Short mmCIF file of C-alpha atoms (C1' of nucleotides) in Angstrom, two decimals:
data_model
loop_
_atom_site.label_atom_id
_atom_site.label_comp_id
_atom_site.label_asym_id
_atom_site.label_seq_id
_atom_site.Cartn_x
_atom_site.Cartn_y
_atom_site.Cartn_z
CA MET A 194 59.02 73.73 109.29
CA PRO A 195 60.20 71.37 106.66
CA GLU A 196 62.55 74.11 104.93
CA GLN A 197 64.03 75.84 107.45
CA SER A 198 67.03 78.36 106.35
CA THR A 199 69.76 76.02 107.44
CA GLU A 200 72.71 77.68 105.51
CA SER A 201 75.05 74.85 105.41
CA ARG A 202 78.89 75.67 106.05
CA ARG A 203 79.39 75.07 102.50
CA ASP A 204 76.78 77.63 101.51
CA GLU A 205 78.14 80.16 103.73
CA LEU A 206 81.75 79.89 102.44
CA LEU A 207 80.31 80.29 99.12
CA ARG A 208 78.53 83.34 100.04
CA ILE A 209 81.52 84.75 101.53
CA ALA A 210 83.73 84.15 98.73
CA ALA A 211 81.03 85.68 96.08
CA GLY A 212 81.29 88.67 98.19
CA LEU A 213 84.86 89.19 97.86
CA PHE A 214 84.93 87.98 94.21
CA ALA A 215 82.30 90.89 93.65
CA GLU A 216 84.50 93.53 95.42
CA LYS A 217 88.02 92.48 94.40
CA GLY A 218 87.28 90.24 91.48
CA PHE A 219 88.31 86.52 91.10
CA LYS A 220 91.81 86.97 90.38
CA ASN A 221 92.69 89.43 92.98
CA THR A 222 90.73 87.50 95.79
CA THR A 223 93.04 85.05 97.50
CA VAL A 224 92.02 81.81 99.12
CA ARG A 225 93.37 83.44 102.21
CA ASP A 226 91.14 86.41 101.64
CA ILE A 227 88.27 83.82 101.71
CA ALA A 228 89.59 81.79 104.62
CA ASP A 229 90.23 84.92 106.70
CA ALA A 230 86.77 86.32 105.96
CA ALA A 231 85.11 82.96 107.12
CA GLY A 232 87.50 82.70 110.28
CA ILE A 233 89.33 79.75 109.25
CA LEU A 234 92.76 79.00 107.89
CA SER A 235 93.27 78.70 104.07
CA GLY A 236 94.13 75.16 104.15
CA SER A 237 90.89 74.30 105.66
CA LEU A 238 88.72 75.47 102.72
CA TYR A 239 90.11 72.53 100.62
CA HIS A 240 88.00 70.31 102.92
CA HIS A 241 85.09 71.76 101.36
CA PHE A 242 86.34 72.49 97.83
CA ASP A 243 88.71 71.39 95.27
CA SER A 244 90.01 74.76 94.34
CA LYS A 245 89.12 78.46 94.00
CA GLU A 246 87.96 77.65 90.64
CA SER A 247 85.37 75.39 91.81
CA MET A 248 84.04 77.83 94.06
CA VAL A 249 83.29 80.44 91.58
CA ASP A 250 81.90 77.77 89.02
CA GLU A 251 79.51 76.74 91.74
CA ILE A 252 78.41 80.28 92.23
CA LEU A 253 77.89 80.91 88.54
CA VAL A 254 76.15 77.81 87.50
CA SER A 255 73.67 78.27 90.19
CA PHE A 256 72.96 81.68 89.69
CA GLN A 257 72.70 81.36 86.00
CA THR A 258 70.33 78.24 86.56
CA GLU A 259 68.09 80.41 88.43
CA LEU A 260 68.30 83.62 86.27
CA PHE A 261 67.29 81.83 82.91
CA GLY A 262 64.30 79.89 84.46
CA LYS A 263 62.86 83.52 85.01
CA TYR A 264 63.77 84.50 81.52
CA ASP A 265 62.10 81.41 80.15
CA GLU A 266 58.89 82.14 82.29
CA ILE A 267 58.60 85.56 80.85
CA LEU A 268 58.98 84.28 77.06
CA ALA A 269 56.46 81.54 77.61
CA SER A 270 54.07 84.12 79.26
CA ASP A 271 51.03 85.57 77.42
CA LEU A 272 51.96 89.08 78.00
CA ASP A 273 51.87 91.59 75.29
CA ALA A 274 55.29 92.50 73.63
CA ARG A 275 55.63 95.58 75.55
CA SER A 276 54.95 94.21 79.07
CA LYS A 277 57.42 91.18 78.45
CA ILE A 278 60.29 93.80 77.63
CA GLU A 279 59.34 95.78 81.02
CA ARG A 280 59.11 92.33 82.93
CA ALA A 281 62.65 91.55 81.46
CA VAL A 282 64.10 95.07 82.43
CA ARG A 283 62.44 94.70 85.98
CA LEU A 284 63.90 91.23 86.35
CA SER A 285 67.42 92.61 85.90
CA PHE A 286 66.95 95.17 88.84
CA GLU A 287 65.42 92.48 90.86
CA THR A 288 68.14 90.41 90.50
CA ILE A 289 70.73 92.96 91.20
CA ASP A 290 68.88 93.73 94.23
CA ALA A 291 68.60 89.95 95.26
CA ARG A 292 71.84 88.60 93.97
CA GLY A 293 74.19 91.51 93.68
CA PRO A 294 77.45 89.70 94.14
CA GLU A 295 76.73 87.01 91.49
CA VAL A 296 75.85 89.79 89.03
CA ALA A 297 79.17 91.64 89.76
CA ILE A 298 81.09 88.54 89.36
CA PHE A 299 79.42 87.91 85.98
CA GLN A 300 80.05 91.26 84.81
CA ASN A 301 83.69 91.72 85.85
CA ASP A 302 84.96 88.31 85.33
CA ALA A 303 82.92 86.42 82.80
CA ASP A 304 84.74 87.38 79.68
CA HIS A 305 88.05 86.32 81.40
CA LEU A 306 86.80 83.18 82.79
CA GLY A 307 85.04 82.10 79.54
CA LYS A 308 88.49 81.62 77.93
CA PHE A 309 89.02 78.51 79.76
CA GLU A 310 87.20 75.11 78.82
CA ARG A 311 85.55 74.70 82.39
CA PHE A 312 83.66 77.75 81.75
CA SER A 313 82.66 77.39 78.26
CA TYR A 314 78.87 77.30 79.42
CA LEU A 315 79.39 81.14 80.10
CA ALA A 316 79.48 81.80 76.29
CA GLU A 317 76.55 79.50 75.66
CA ARG A 318 74.60 81.68 78.38
CA ASN A 319 75.83 84.68 76.81
CA ASN A 320 74.26 83.58 73.26
CA GLN A 321 70.96 82.18 75.25
CA SER A 322 70.72 85.91 76.71
CA ARG A 323 71.17 87.39 73.14
CA GLU A 324 68.29 85.19 72.07
CA VAL A 325 65.98 86.04 74.69
CA TRP A 326 66.46 89.77 74.23
CA MET A 327 66.40 89.79 70.30
CA THR A 328 63.18 87.72 70.58
CA LEU A 329 61.55 90.24 72.80
CA LEU A 330 62.60 92.97 70.76
CA ARG A 331 61.60 91.45 67.27
CA GLU A 332 58.22 90.93 69.04
CA GLY A 333 58.03 94.50 70.09
CA LEU A 334 58.97 95.56 66.46
CA ALA A 335 56.38 93.36 64.92
CA ALA A 336 53.73 94.43 67.41
CA GLY A 337 54.30 97.91 66.20
CA VAL A 338 55.42 99.00 69.75
CA LEU A 339 59.09 99.85 68.75
CA ARG A 340 60.42 102.10 66.25
CA GLN A 341 61.00 100.79 62.90
CA ASP A 342 64.34 102.67 62.42
CA LEU A 343 66.10 100.90 65.42
CA ASP A 344 69.16 98.98 65.09
CA LEU A 345 67.91 96.16 66.93
CA GLN A 346 71.35 94.51 67.47
CA LEU A 347 72.46 97.71 68.69
CA VAL A 348 69.44 98.28 70.95
CA TYR A 349 70.12 94.70 72.57
CA ARG A 350 73.71 95.69 73.34
CA PHE A 351 72.53 98.90 75.05
CA ILE A 352 69.89 97.29 77.07
CA ARG A 353 72.12 94.30 77.91
CA ASP A 354 75.02 96.72 79.15
CA THR A 355 72.65 99.15 80.88
CA VAL A 356 70.23 96.83 82.91
CA TRP A 357 73.25 95.09 84.68
CA VAL A 358 75.77 98.18 85.00
CA ALA A 359 73.79 99.63 87.99
CA VAL A 360 75.26 97.04 89.92
CA ARG A 361 78.30 99.19 90.35
CA TRP A 362 76.19 101.73 92.36
CA TYR A 363 72.86 100.15 93.51
CA ARG A 364 72.69 99.11 97.14
CA PRO A 365 69.96 97.25 98.69
CA GLY A 366 68.29 98.82 101.32
CA GLY A 367 69.37 102.45 100.41
CA ASP A 368 67.17 105.29 99.42
CA LEU A 369 66.28 103.80 95.93
CA SER A 370 64.39 100.46 95.86
CA HIS A 371 64.98 98.37 92.83
CA ASP A 372 61.58 99.31 91.67
CA ASP A 373 62.49 102.88 91.78
CA VAL A 374 65.28 102.37 89.81
CA ALA A 375 63.52 100.05 87.13
CA ASP A 376 60.95 102.88 86.98
CA GLN A 377 63.08 105.49 85.91
CA TYR A 378 65.16 103.19 83.60
CA LEU A 379 62.20 102.07 81.78
CA HIS A 380 60.97 105.51 81.27
CA ILE A 381 64.00 106.67 79.83
CA LEU A 382 64.39 103.63 77.88
CA LEU A 383 60.81 103.49 76.39
CA GLU A 384 60.28 107.09 76.18
CA GLY A 385 63.66 109.28 76.21
CA ILE A 386 64.85 112.00 78.59
CA THR A 387 63.34 115.04 76.58
CA VAL A 388 59.93 116.57 76.50
CA GLY A 389 57.36 116.17 73.97
CA ASN A 390 57.27 112.35 74.02
CA SER A 391 54.10 110.38 74.33
CA SER A 392 52.72 108.81 77.56
CA MET B 1414 107.55 119.00 59.81
CA PRO B 1415 108.03 120.24 63.36
CA GLU B 1416 105.82 117.82 65.01
CA GLN B 1417 106.35 114.50 63.51
CA SER B 1418 105.18 111.49 64.92
CA THR B 1419 108.37 110.14 66.69
CA GLU B 1420 106.70 107.94 69.49
CA SER B 1421 109.53 107.37 71.97
CA ARG B 1422 110.54 104.13 73.13
CA ARG B 1423 108.96 105.22 76.35
CA ASP B 1424 105.62 106.05 74.65
CA GLU B 1425 105.78 102.80 72.87
CA LEU B 1426 106.05 101.07 75.94
CA LEU B 1427 103.31 102.71 77.39
CA ARG B 1428 101.04 102.17 74.67
CA ILE B 1429 102.10 98.35 74.70
CA ALA B 1430 101.23 98.18 78.43
CA ALA B 1431 97.68 100.25 77.96
CA GLY B 1432 96.54 97.52 75.52
CA LEU B 1433 97.45 94.73 78.16
CA PHE B 1434 96.08 96.60 81.08
CA ALA B 1435 92.77 97.15 79.15
CA GLU B 1436 92.55 93.56 78.04
CA LYS B 1437 93.58 91.64 81.24
CA GLY B 1438 93.23 94.04 83.91
CA PHE B 1439 96.10 96.05 85.80
CA LYS B 1440 96.63 93.38 88.56
CA ASN B 1441 96.31 90.40 86.00
CA THR B 1442 98.86 91.87 83.68
CA THR B 1443 102.64 90.90 84.72
CA VAL B 1444 105.63 93.16 84.00
CA ARG B 1445 106.80 90.01 82.04
CA ASP B 1446 103.58 90.22 79.87
CA ILE B 1447 104.77 93.67 79.07
CA ALA B 1448 108.13 93.14 78.48
CA ASP B 1449 107.27 90.01 76.05
CA ALA B 1450 105.07 92.04 74.01
CA ALA B 1451 107.69 94.63 73.65
CA GLY B 1452 110.48 92.25 72.57
CA ILE B 1453 112.51 92.62 75.73
CA LEU B 1454 113.03 91.28 79.18
CA SER B 1455 111.09 92.12 82.24
CA GLY B 1456 114.42 93.61 83.89
CA SER B 1457 114.59 96.30 81.12
CA LEU B 1458 111.52 98.08 81.83
CA TYR B 1459 112.74 99.15 84.83
CA HIS B 1460 115.29 101.09 82.81
CA HIS B 1461 112.34 103.00 81.57
CA PHE B 1462 109.96 103.23 84.53
CA ASP B 1463 109.74 103.04 88.29
CA SER B 1464 107.36 100.25 88.87
CA LYS B 1465 104.15 98.78 87.17
CA GLU B 1466 102.15 101.29 88.97
CA SER B 1467 103.95 104.37 87.68
CA MET B 1468 103.05 103.06 84.19
CA VAL B 1469 99.38 102.89 84.93
CA ASP B 1470 99.75 106.39 86.58
CA GLU B 1471 101.26 108.07 83.56
CA ILE B 1472 98.52 106.32 81.32
CA LEU B 1473 95.72 107.67 83.34
CA VAL B 1474 97.06 111.11 83.99
CA SER B 1475 97.59 112.08 80.43
CA PHE B 1476 94.31 110.60 79.40
CA GLN B 1477 92.20 112.40 81.80
CA THR B 1478 94.11 115.68 81.30
CA GLU B 1479 93.12 115.17 77.55
CA LEU B 1480 89.75 114.28 78.36
CA PHE B 1481 88.79 116.98 80.91
CA GLY B 1482 90.04 119.60 78.55
CA LYS B 1483 87.55 118.74 76.07
CA TYR B 1484 84.61 118.50 78.64
CA ASP B 1485 85.74 122.07 79.82
CA GLU B 1486 85.59 123.42 75.96
CA ILE B 1487 81.67 121.93 76.11
CA LEU B 1488 80.98 123.76 79.10
CA ALA B 1489 82.70 126.97 77.89
CA SER B 1490 81.01 127.01 74.43
CA ASP B 1491 78.05 129.01 73.54
CA LEU B 1492 75.87 125.97 72.37
CA ASP B 1493 72.33 125.54 73.58
CA ALA B 1494 71.57 123.09 76.26
CA ARG B 1495 70.50 120.26 74.13
CA SER B 1496 73.54 120.55 71.97
CA LYS B 1497 75.90 120.57 74.75
CA ILE B 1498 74.52 117.13 76.08
CA GLU B 1499 74.99 115.85 72.73
CA ARG B 1500 78.52 117.00 72.01
CA ALA B 1501 79.21 115.41 75.61
CA VAL B 1502 77.68 112.11 74.61
CA ARG B 1503 79.65 112.06 71.20
CA LEU B 1504 82.68 113.10 72.95
CA SER B 1505 82.44 109.80 74.76
CA PHE B 1506 82.05 107.65 71.68
CA GLU B 1507 84.86 109.60 70.11
CA THR B 1508 87.17 108.87 73.29
CA ILE B 1509 86.06 105.12 72.95
CA ASP B 1510 87.36 105.00 69.41
CA ALA B 1511 90.62 106.95 69.81
CA ARG B 1512 91.67 105.74 73.34
CA GLY B 1513 89.71 102.75 73.92
CA PRO B 1514 92.55 101.09 76.30
CA GLU B 1515 92.61 103.89 78.35
CA VAL B 1516 88.73 104.03 78.64
CA ALA B 1517 88.82 100.45 79.36
CA ILE B 1518 91.36 100.80 82.32
CA PHE B 1519 89.50 103.74 83.61
CA GLN B 1520 86.24 101.49 83.72
CA ASN B 1521 87.63 98.36 84.97
CA ASP B 1522 90.68 99.25 87.43
CA ALA B 1523 90.01 102.93 88.66
CA ASP B 1524 87.57 101.75 91.57
CA HIS B 1525 90.41 99.39 92.72
CA LEU B 1526 93.07 101.88 92.12
CA GLY B 1527 91.58 104.67 93.64
CA LYS B 1528 91.95 103.14 97.12
CA PHE B 1529 95.67 103.89 97.01
CA GLU B 1530 96.52 107.25 97.92
CA ARG B 1531 98.79 107.64 94.96
CA PHE B 1532 95.72 107.40 93.05
CA SER B 1533 93.50 109.49 94.85
CA TYR B 1534 93.17 112.10 91.73
CA LEU B 1535 90.95 109.45 90.39
CA ALA B 1536 88.22 110.31 92.94
CA GLU B 1537 88.66 113.70 92.34
CA ARG B 1538 88.25 113.54 88.64
CA ASN B 1539 85.01 111.47 89.16
CA ASN B 1540 83.64 114.21 91.17
CA GLN B 1541 84.67 116.53 88.17
CA SER B 1542 82.89 114.49 85.90
CA ARG B 1543 79.83 114.24 87.90
CA GLU B 1544 79.96 117.95 88.21
CA VAL B 1545 80.12 118.34 84.46
CA TRP B 1546 77.23 116.26 83.78
CA MET B 1547 75.12 117.76 86.60
CA THR B 1548 75.65 121.02 85.00
CA LEU B 1549 74.40 120.16 81.71
CA LEU B 1550 71.76 118.17 82.85
CA ARG B 1551 70.49 121.20 85.08
CA GLU B 1552 70.87 123.34 82.07
CA GLY B 1553 68.82 121.17 80.21
CA LEU B 1554 66.07 121.18 82.93
CA ALA B 1555 66.17 124.73 83.06
CA ALA B 1556 66.05 125.44 79.45
CA GLY B 1557 62.77 123.25 79.28
CA VAL B 1558 64.70 120.39 76.95
CA LEU B 1559 64.51 117.91 79.68
CA ARG B 1560 61.51 116.19 81.41
CA GLN B 1561 60.75 117.67 84.60
CA ASP B 1562 59.85 114.53 86.39
CA LEU B 1563 63.35 113.02 85.98
CA ASP B 1564 65.37 112.21 88.83
CA LEU B 1565 68.81 113.94 87.54
CA GLN B 1566 71.08 112.15 89.78
CA LEU B 1567 69.83 108.71 88.45
CA VAL B 1568 69.82 110.17 84.98
CA TYR B 1569 73.51 111.29 85.46
CA ARG B 1570 74.29 107.57 86.75
CA PHE B 1571 72.64 105.87 83.48
CA ILE B 1572 74.37 108.21 81.00
CA ARG B 1573 77.70 107.83 82.90
CA ASP B 1574 77.57 104.32 82.87
CA THR B 1575 75.99 103.93 79.55
CA VAL B 1576 78.31 106.15 77.28
CA TRP B 1577 81.37 104.42 78.59
CA VAL B 1578 80.14 100.96 78.63
CA ALA B 1579 80.45 100.41 74.84
CA VAL B 1580 84.11 100.06 75.21
CA ARG B 1581 83.38 96.54 75.85
CA TRP B 1582 82.51 95.60 72.31
CA TYR B 1583 83.11 98.71 70.13
CA ARG B 1584 85.95 98.07 68.09
CA PRO B 1585 87.45 100.73 65.72
CA GLY B 1586 87.31 100.10 61.93
CA GLY B 1587 84.39 97.88 62.35
CA ASP B 1588 81.15 97.88 60.71
CA LEU B 1589 79.81 100.77 63.09
CA SER B 1590 81.63 103.97 63.17
CA HIS B 1591 81.60 105.72 66.64
CA ASP B 1592 79.51 108.45 64.86
CA ASP B 1593 76.75 105.49 64.12
CA VAL B 1594 76.88 104.47 67.64
CA ALA B 1595 76.43 107.99 68.94
CA ASP B 1596 73.49 108.62 66.48
CA GLN B 1597 72.03 105.60 67.73
CA TYR B 1598 72.64 106.09 71.30
CA LEU B 1599 71.51 109.90 71.38
CA HIS B 1600 68.39 108.85 69.67
CA ILE B 1601 67.60 106.15 72.31
CA LEU B 1602 68.62 108.57 75.30
CA LEU B 1603 66.91 111.56 74.09
CA GLU B 1604 63.55 109.91 72.36
CA GLY B 1605 63.28 106.40 73.80
CA ILE B 1606 62.78 103.15 71.84
CA THR B 1607 59.03 103.17 71.41
CA VAL B 1608 56.93 104.76 68.81
CA GLY B 1609 54.75 107.90 68.86
CA ASN B 1610 57.74 109.83 70.36
CA SER B 1611 58.49 113.43 69.04
CA SER B 1612 61.01 114.59 66.67
"C1'" DG C 163 118.84 100.15 76.43
"C1'" DT C 164 118.97 95.48 77.09
"C1'" DC C 165 120.51 91.15 79.50
"C1'" DT C 166 121.70 87.95 83.11
"C1'" DA C 167 120.94 86.63 87.47
"C1'" DT C 168 118.82 86.59 91.62
"C1'" DA C 169 116.31 88.26 95.89
"C1'" DC C 170 112.32 88.04 98.25
"C1'" DC C 171 107.54 87.65 98.49
"C1'" DC C 172 102.93 85.79 97.97
"C1'" DG C 173 99.89 82.82 95.61
"C1'" DG C 174 97.21 77.96 95.23
"C1'" DA C 175 97.45 73.65 96.72
"C1'" DT C 176 98.55 69.42 99.56
"C1'" DA C 177 99.61 65.86 103.75
"C1'" DG C 178 98.71 64.64 107.95
"C1'" DA C 179 97.82 65.61 112.86
"C1'" DC C 180 94.38 66.79 116.02
"C1'" DG D 577 86.15 70.54 110.22
"C1'" DT D 578 90.12 72.82 111.19
"C1'" DC D 579 95.10 73.58 112.02
"C1'" DT D 580 100.23 72.94 111.20
"C1'" DA D 581 103.78 72.87 108.17
"C1'" DT D 582 105.19 73.23 103.97
"C1'" DC D 583 106.15 72.84 98.50
"C1'" DC D 584 106.33 75.16 94.30
"C1'" DG D 585 105.37 78.33 90.99
"C1'" DG D 586 105.25 82.87 89.63
"C1'" DG D 587 105.01 87.80 90.91
"C1'" DT D 588 107.94 92.83 91.41
"C1'" DA D 589 111.92 94.64 91.60
"C1'" DT D 590 117.02 95.19 91.86
"C1'" DA D 591 122.26 95.04 90.69
"C1'" DG D 592 125.57 95.32 87.71
"C1'" DA D 593 127.70 93.26 83.07
"C1'" DC D 594 127.69 94.43 78.17
#
DNA sequence: GTCTATACCCGGATAGAC
DNA sequence: GTCTATCCGGGTATAGAC
């Protein structure tokens, strides 16, 4: 078994920290909180990491690298316009399922962290995300899939906000799978909640 | 003029605090921040308020009293089921427009504050809000306005999350009025973004 | 109603022993 | 790789003068 799941102590500490950052917020989580949860003392954390900032930095970078790799796969695929939008929406709910803490940190703390130079990549990723979605929506409009009277910028904002906000209540392993949630959400997004709509 | 807009010093301080709580979060806003913004020293705040907690408490209570009064008006009105849902959605965007800071505080800090006894009313209001929306949705279903295959609990969560999340980007006095945003959002919610849907 | 001065606690981070 | 001990800054809150 060449790739066994040996989580290094370092990775374990990052996972513990991510959970706490997600739950309480970055600033409201103390290094003592993290150390307590890991069963060590706060000073010992500094054997592994420079600072609390370094920890959240590492968490966010690795998360975003993975996520945007998947967005790029969707853009590069030969799916039709509607299917690409569906895939991108489903990717969000899969990500909430698999990487909930990272999504929550991003939702709650990215705005604040982004003000510091060290985290300037957060704003770049934000722009990149907008470009991905606007490309998908424009393709949908050009393909005649989307209604012509939509304000695409506004549609983008709604989708961006709504595909991620479920991280507040979704719990992996609960009654609803991420696929169930994605099905319902796509149905609402694509066809609305009222009767008399197509498909 | 019997009701002139004499904002008391106390009210002014609460307004300043609300803006800062909304921008930086409750815990990340210091009493010194508030005092600086008000042009006084931190010690002087304690002439007006017991504590920082009292300030956010007062802000949240008065906001919620006002908001839920309006929900009750909608419930008690003789509008048809679809119109009630539309009114409730529009009320959210009106509230974001008129009381943005309070909405933001509620969105960002209510979960955390709600863990303390002093703020237990937040959980009660949360339940009350769910009851309002579930009532409206059940009326919509009974009236044949909504699709029968919807998971109403899930629809409720989506609406709850999405009608308030616009507080993150909406700016009063900008290009889009709250009515514009509500129009577009209702269109998406009720009929979806794809072509071939009714009305 | 505001200021001065200060108490007290908790936060991130460090140095060096083990 | 962890612990002990500690520094220092900044946080909430208080007492009393003005």
